[in-house]
CSV table of C-alpha atoms in Angstrom, one decimal:
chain,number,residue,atom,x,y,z
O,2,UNK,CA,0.0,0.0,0.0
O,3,UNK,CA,1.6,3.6,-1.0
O,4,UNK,CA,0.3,6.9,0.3
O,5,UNK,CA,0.6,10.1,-1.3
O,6,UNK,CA,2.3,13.1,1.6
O,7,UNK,CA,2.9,16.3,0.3
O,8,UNK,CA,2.9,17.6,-3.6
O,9,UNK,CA,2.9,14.6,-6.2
O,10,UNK,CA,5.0,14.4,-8.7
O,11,UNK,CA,4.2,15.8,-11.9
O,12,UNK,CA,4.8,14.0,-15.1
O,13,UNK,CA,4.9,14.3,-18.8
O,14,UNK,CA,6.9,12.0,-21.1
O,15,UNK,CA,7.7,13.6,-24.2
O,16,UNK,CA,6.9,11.9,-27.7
O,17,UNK,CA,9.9,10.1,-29.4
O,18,UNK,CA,9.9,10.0,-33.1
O,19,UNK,CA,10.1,6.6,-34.4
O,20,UNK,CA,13.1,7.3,-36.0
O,21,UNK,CA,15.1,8.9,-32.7
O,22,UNK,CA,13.7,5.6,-30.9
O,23,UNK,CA,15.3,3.2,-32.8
O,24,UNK,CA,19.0,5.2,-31.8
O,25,UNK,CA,17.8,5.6,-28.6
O,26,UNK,CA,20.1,4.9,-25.6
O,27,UNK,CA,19.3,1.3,-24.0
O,28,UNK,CA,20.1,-1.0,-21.5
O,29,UNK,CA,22.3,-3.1,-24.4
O,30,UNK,CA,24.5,0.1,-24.5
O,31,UNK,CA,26.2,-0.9,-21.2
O,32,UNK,CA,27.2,0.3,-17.8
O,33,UNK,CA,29.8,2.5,-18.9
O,34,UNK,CA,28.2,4.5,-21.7
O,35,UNK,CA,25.0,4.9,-19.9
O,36,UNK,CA,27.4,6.4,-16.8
O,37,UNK,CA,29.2,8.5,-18.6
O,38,UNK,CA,25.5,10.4,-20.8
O,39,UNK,CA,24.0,10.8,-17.9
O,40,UNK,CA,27.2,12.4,-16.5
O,41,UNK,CA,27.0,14.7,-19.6
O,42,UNK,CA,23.4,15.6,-18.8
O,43,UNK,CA,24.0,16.3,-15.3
O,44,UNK,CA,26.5,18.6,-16.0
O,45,UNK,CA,24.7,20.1,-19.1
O,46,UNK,CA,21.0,20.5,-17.7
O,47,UNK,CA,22.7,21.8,-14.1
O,48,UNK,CA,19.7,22.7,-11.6
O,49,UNK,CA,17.3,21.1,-14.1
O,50,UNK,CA,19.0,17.6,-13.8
O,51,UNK,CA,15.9,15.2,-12.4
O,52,UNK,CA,17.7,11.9,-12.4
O,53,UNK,CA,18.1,9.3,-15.0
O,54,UNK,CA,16.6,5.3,-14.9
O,55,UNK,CA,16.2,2.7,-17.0
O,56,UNK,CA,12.2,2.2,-18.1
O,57,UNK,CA,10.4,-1.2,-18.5
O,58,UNK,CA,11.4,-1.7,-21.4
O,59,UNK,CA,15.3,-0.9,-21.0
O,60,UNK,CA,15.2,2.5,-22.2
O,61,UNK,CA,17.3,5.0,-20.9
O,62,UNK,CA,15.2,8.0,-19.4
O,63,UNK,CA,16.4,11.2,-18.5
O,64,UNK,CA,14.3,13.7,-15.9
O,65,UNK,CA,13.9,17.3,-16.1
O,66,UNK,CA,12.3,20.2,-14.9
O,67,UNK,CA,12.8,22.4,-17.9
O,68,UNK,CA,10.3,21.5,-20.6
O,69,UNK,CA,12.2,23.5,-22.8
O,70,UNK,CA,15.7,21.0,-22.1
O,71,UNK,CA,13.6,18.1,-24.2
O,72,UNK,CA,15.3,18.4,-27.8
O,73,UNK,CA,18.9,18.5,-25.8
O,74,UNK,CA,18.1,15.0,-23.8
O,75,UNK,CA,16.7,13.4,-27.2
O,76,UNK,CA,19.7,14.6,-29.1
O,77,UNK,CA,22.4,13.3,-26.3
O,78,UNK,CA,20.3,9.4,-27.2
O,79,UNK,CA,18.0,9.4,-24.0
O,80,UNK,CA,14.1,9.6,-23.4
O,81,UNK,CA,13.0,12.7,-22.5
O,82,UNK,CA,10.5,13.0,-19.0
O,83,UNK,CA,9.4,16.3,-17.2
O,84,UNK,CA,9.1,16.1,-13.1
O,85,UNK,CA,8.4,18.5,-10.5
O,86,UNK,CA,11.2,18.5,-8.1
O,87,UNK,CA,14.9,18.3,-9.6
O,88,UNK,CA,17.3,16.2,-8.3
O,89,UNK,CA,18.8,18.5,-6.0
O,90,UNK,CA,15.4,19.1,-4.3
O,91,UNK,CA,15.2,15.0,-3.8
O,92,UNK,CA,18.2,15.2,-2.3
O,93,UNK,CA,17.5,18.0,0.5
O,94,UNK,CA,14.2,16.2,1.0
O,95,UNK,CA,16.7,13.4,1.8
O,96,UNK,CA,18.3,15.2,4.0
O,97,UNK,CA,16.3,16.8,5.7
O,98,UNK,CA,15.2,12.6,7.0
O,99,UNK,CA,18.7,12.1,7.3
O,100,UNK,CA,18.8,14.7,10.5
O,101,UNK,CA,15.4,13.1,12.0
O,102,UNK,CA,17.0,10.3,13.2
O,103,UNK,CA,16.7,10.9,17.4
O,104,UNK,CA,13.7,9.1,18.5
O,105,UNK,CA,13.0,7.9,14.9
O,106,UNK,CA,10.4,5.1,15.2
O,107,UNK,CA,11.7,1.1,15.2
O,108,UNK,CA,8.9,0.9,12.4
O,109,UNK,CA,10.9,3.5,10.3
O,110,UNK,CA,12.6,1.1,7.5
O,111,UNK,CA,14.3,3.4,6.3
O,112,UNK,CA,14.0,6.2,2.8
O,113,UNK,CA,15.1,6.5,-0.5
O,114,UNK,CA,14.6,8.6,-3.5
O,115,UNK,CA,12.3,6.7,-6.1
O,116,UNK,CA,14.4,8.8,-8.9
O,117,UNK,CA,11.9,7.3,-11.7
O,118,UNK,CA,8.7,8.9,-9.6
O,119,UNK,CA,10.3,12.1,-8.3
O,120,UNK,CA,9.6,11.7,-4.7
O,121,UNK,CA,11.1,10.3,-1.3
O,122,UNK,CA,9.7,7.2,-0.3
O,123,UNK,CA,9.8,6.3,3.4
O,124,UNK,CA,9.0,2.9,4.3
O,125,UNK,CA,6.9,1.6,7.2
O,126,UNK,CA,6.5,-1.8,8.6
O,127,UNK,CA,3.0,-2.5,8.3
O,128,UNK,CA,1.4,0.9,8.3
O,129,UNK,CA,1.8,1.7,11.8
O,130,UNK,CA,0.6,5.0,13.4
O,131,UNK,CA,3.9,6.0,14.9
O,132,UNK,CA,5.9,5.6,11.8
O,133,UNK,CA,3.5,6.9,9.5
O,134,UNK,CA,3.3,10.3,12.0
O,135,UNK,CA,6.8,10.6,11.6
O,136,UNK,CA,6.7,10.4,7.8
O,137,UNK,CA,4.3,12.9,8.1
O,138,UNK,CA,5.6,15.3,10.2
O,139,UNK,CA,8.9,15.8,8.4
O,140,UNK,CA,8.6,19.0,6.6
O,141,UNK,CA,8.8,17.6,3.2
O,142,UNK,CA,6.7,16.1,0.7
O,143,UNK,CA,7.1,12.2,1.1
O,144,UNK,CA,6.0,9.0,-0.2
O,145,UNK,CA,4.5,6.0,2.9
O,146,UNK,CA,5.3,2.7,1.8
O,147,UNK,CA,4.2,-0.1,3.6
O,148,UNK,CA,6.8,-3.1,4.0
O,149,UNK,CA,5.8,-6.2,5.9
O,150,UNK,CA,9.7,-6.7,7.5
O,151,UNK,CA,12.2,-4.5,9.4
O,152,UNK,CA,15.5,-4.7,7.9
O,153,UNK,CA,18.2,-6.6,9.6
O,154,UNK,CA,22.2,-7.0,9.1
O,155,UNK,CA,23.0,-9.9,7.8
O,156,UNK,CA,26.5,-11.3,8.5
O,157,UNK,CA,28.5,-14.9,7.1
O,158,UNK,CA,29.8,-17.9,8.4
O,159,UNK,CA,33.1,-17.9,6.9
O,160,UNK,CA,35.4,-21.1,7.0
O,161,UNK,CA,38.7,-20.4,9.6
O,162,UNK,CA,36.3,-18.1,11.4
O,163,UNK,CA,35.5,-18.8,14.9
O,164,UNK,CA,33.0,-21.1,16.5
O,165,UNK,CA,32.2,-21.2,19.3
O,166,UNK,CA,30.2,-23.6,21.7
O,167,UNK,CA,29.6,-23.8,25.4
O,168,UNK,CA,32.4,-25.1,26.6
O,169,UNK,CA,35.2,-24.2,24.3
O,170,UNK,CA,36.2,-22.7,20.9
O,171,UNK,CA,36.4,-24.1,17.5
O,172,UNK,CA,36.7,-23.2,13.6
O,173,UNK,CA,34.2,-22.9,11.0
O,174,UNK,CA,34.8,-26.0,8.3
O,175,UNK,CA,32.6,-25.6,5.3
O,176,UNK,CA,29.3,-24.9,4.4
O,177,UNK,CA,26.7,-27.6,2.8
O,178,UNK,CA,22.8,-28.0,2.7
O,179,UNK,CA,20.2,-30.5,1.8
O,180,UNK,CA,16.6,-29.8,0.6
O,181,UNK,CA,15.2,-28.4,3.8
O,182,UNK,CA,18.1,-27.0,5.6
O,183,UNK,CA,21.8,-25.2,5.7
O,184,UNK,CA,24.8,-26.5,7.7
O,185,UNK,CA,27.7,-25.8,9.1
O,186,UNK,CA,31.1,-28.6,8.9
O,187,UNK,CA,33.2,-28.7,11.8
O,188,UNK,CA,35.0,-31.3,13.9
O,189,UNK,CA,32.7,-33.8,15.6
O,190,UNK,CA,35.1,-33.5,18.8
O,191,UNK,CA,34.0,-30.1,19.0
O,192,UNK,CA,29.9,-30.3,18.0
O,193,UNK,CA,29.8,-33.4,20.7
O,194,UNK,CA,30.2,-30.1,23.4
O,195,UNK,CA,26.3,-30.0,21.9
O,196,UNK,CA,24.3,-27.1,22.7
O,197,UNK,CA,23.3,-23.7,20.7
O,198,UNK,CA,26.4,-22.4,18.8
O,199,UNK,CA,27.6,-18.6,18.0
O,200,UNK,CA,29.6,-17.8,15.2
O,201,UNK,CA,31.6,-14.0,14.8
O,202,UNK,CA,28.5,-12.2,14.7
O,203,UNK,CA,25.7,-14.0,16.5
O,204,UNK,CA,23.9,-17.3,16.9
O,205,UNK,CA,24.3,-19.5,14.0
O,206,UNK,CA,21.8,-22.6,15.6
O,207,UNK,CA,22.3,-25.8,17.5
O,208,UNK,CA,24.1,-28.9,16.8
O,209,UNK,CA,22.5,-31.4,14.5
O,210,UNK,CA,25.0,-34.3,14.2
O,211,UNK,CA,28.5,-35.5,15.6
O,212,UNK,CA,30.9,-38.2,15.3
O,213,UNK,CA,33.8,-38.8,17.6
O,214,UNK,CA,36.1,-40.9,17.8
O,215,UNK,CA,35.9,-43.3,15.0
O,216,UNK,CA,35.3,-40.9,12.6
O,217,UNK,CA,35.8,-36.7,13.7
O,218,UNK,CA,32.9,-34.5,11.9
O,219,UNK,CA,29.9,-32.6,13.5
O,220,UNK,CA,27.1,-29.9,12.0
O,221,UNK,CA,25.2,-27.1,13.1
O,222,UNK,CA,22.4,-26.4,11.5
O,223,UNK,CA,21.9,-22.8,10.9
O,224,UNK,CA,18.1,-21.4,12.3
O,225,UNK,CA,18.8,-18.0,12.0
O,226,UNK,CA,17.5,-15.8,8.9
O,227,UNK,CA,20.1,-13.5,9.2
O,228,UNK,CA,22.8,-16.0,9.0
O,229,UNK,CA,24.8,-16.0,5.2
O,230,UNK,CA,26.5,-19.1,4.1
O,231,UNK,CA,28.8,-18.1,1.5
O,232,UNK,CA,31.4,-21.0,0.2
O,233,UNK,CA,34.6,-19.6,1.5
O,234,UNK,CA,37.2,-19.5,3.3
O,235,UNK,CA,39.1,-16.8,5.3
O,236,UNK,CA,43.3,-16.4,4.2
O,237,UNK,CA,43.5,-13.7,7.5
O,238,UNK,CA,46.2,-11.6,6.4
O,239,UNK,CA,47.2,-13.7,3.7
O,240,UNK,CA,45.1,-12.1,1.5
O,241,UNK,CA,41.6,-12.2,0.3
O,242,UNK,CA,39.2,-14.9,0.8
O,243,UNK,CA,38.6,-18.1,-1.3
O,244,UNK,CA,35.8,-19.5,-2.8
O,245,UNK,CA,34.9,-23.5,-2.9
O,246,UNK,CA,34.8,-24.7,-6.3
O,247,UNK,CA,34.5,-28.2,-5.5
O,248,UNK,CA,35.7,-31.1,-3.7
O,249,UNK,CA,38.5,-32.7,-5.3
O,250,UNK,CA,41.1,-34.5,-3.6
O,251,UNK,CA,44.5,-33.8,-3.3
O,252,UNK,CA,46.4,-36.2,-3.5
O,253,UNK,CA,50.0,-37.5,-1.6
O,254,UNK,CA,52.7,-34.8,-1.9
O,255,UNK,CA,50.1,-31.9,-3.2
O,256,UNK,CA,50.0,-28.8,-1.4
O,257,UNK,CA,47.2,-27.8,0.8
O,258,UNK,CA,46.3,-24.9,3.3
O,259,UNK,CA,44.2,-24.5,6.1
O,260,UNK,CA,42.5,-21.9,8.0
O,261,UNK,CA,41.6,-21.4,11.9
O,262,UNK,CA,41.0,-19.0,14.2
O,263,UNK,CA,44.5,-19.2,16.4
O,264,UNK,CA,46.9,-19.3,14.0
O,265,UNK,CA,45.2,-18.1,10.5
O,266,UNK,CA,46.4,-19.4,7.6
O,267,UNK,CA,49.0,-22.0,6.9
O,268,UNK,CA,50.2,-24.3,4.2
O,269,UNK,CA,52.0,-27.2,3.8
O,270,UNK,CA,51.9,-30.6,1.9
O,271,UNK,CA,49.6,-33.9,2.2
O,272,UNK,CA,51.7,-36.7,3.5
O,273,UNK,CA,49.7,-39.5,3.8
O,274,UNK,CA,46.0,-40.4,3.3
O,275,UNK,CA,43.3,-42.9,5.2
O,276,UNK,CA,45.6,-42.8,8.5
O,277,UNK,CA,44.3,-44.2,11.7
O,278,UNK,CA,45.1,-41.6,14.5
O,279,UNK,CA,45.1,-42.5,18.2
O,280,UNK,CA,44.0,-39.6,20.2
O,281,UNK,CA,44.1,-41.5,23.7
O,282,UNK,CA,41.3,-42.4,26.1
O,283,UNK,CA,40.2,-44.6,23.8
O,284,UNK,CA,39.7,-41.8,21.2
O,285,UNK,CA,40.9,-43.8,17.7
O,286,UNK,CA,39.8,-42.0,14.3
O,287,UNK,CA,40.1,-43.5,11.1
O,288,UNK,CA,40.6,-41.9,7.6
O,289,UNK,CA,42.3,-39.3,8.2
O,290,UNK,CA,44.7,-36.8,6.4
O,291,UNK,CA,47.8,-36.2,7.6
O,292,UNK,CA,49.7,-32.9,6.6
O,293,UNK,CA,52.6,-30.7,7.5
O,294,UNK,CA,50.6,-27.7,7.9
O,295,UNK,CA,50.9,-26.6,11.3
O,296,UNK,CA,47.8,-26.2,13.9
O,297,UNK,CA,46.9,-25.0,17.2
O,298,UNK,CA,44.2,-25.6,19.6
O,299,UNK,CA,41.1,-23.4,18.7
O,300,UNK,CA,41.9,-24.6,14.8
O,301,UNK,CA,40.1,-27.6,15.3
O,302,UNK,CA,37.1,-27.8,12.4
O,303,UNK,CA,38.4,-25.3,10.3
O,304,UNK,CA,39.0,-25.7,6.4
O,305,UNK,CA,41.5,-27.8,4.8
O,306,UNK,CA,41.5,-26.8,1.1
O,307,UNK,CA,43.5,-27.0,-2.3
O,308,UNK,CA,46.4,-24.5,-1.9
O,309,UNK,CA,45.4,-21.2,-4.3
O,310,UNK,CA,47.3,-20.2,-7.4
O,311,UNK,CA,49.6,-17.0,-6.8
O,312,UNK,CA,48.8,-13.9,-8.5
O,313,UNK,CA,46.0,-11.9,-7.7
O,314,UNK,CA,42.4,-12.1,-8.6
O,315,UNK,CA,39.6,-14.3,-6.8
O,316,UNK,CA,41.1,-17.5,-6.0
O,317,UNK,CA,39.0,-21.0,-6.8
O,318,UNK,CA,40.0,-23.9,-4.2
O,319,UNK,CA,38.7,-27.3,-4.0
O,320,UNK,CA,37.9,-28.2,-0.5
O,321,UNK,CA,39.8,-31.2,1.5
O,322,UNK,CA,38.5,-31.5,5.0
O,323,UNK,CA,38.2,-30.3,8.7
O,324,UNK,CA,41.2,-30.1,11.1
O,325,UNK,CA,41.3,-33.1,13.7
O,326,UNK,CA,44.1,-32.8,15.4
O,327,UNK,CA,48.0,-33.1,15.7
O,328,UNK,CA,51.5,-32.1,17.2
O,329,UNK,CA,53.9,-30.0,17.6
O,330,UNK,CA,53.1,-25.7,17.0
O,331,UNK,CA,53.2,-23.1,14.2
O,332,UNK,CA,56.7,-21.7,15.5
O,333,UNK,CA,58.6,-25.0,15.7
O,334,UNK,CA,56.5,-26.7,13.1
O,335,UNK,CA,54.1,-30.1,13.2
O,336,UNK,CA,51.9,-32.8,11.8
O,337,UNK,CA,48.3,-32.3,11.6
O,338,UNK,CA,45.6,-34.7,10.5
O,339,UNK,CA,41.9,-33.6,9.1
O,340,UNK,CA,38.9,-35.4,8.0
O,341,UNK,CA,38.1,-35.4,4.6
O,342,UNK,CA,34.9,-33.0,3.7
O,343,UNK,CA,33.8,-35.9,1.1
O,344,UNK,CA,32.9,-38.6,3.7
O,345,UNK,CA,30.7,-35.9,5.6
O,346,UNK,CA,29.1,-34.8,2.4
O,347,UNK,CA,28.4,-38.6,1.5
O,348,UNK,CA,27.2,-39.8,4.9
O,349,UNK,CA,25.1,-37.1,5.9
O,350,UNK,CA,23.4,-36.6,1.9
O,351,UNK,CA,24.9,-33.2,1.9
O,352,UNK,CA,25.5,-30.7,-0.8
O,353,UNK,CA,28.8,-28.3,-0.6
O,354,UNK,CA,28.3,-24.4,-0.8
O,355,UNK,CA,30.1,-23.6,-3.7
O,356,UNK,CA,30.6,-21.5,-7.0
């Protein structure tokens, strides 16, 4: 539902002879060109600028207040349209919201300049009184638009990012799904701490399932709406983060890297594959990894993937497994173990985030 405050906009599209349509600016012409014409007819119109959009039907639209600008717009390739308030007017209306913000109403969405129907549009969750009143009392002409949700900041569960449970701290493996749900990989001896489980930003959700010893894998399942599960993996101040491509495995001697949330991001090479590991207490886990990538406790559950190309550029990596365990430190150096992402993924009938 939209309600009118203040003056509406007033509109006239000019006529476009068939021949001007067919050269006409369009969506086809690209980012770039359309950038830099409406640049030209910011500067050339000056006060009488009124925005530019892209219509229905990909046409590029330019907004004036000068009726008398019309023959310049159509020459420079762009549809000609003539609106009340210019676009330096929007923007004070703008403004003027901007420095209403003390007390401003939890209903208050937020506002935004509708460029294509020359107004400010302030949206409401579901129409109510309090937010609508301090639309309305503003001091400029607005637009109410009702929205049924409140915005909300959404945030990611990044592998090598922390996670952490109710009795200790862990890494963030991989993320997967099935038909009904998302999930997060980690180490089973971490998810068998059970319980709700937070990630950076928040509550990700509770444990789902966990394995250890025998074999060392757990999920979370993720609840929370505001919870993003992007496939990658955080390189700390190694550089930028990678994205999953698949699951490949790499095989003896291959180089791998892994991420966690005490010592970051290291590499190292794969030096032997399907290894029973005795953790003591009766803790034996089979099919394991073993690497010479170093790890300390709080890595545990964080990503194991196919070491990146060097160069810059987004970097594609094929995803291994979840740190177990080992010995030794990242300043003397020391054998770590991980269990392979593809036995997870198999067993549990789940999918890999990934490009």
């Amino acid at each position: 539902m939209t309600v009118l405050i203040g003056a509406a906009a007033t509109v006239a599209t000019f006529a476009t002879p068939a021949s001007a349509a067919t050269s006409a600016l369009n969506e086809a012409a690209g980012p770039a060109t359309l950038a830099a014409a409406q640049q030209k007819l910011d500067t050339a119109l000056g006060a009488a600028f009124a925005g530019s959009w892209l219509d229905t039907n990909g046409r590029f639209v330019v907004g004036t207040t000068d009726a008398g600008r019309a023959a310049e717009i159509r020459a420079a390739g762009a549809i000609p349209k003539v609106m009340r308030h210019s676009t330096a007017e929007l923007r004070r209306f703008q403004s003027t919201l901007d420095g209403r913000t003390a007390g401003l109403p939890a209903s208050v969405a937020g506002w935004y300049v509708d460029v294509a129907a020359n107004d400010v549009v302030v949206s409401v969750v579901g129409g109510d009184a309090a937010g609508r009143a301090w639309a309305e009392n503003a001091g400029v002409p607005v637009r109410v638009e009702q929205v049924t949700s409140a915005p909300r900041p959404l945030w990611s569960v990044v592998g090598g990012q922390g996670l952490y449970f109710s009795g200790g701290a862990c890494s963030v493996g991989f993320n997967a799904y099935d038909d009904d749900d998302r999930y997060v990989i980690t180490a089973g001896h971490c998810t068998e701490l059970g319980g709700t489980v937070q990630g950076v930003d928040g509550t990700i959700g509770k444990v789902a399932e966990s394995s250890f010893p025998g074999n060392d894998y757990g999920t979370v399942r993720v609840t929370h709406s505001d919870v993003s599960t992007p496939p990658r993996v955080d390189r700390y101040e190694d550089g930028t983060d990678v994205r999953i491509e698949g699951a490949d495995v790499v095989g003896v001697g291959g180089r791998i890297c892994r991420s966690g949330i005490t010592t970051h991001w290291q590499c190292g090479r794969v030096e032997a594959l399907d290894q029973t590991v005795n953790y003591g207490n009766g803790n034996v886990v089979r099919g394991l990894t073993q690497t010479d990538a170093c790890a300390e406790p709080g890595d545990s559950g964080g990503s194991f993937v196919s070491r990146p190309s060097s160069g810059s550029g987004t970097k594609l990596v094929q995803a291994q497994g979840m740190t177990s365990g080992g010995s030794g430190n990242c300043r003397t150096g020391g054998t770590t173990f991980f269990q392979p992402v593809k036995e997870v993924l198999n067993r549990l009938d789940l999918k890999l985030e990934k490009d």
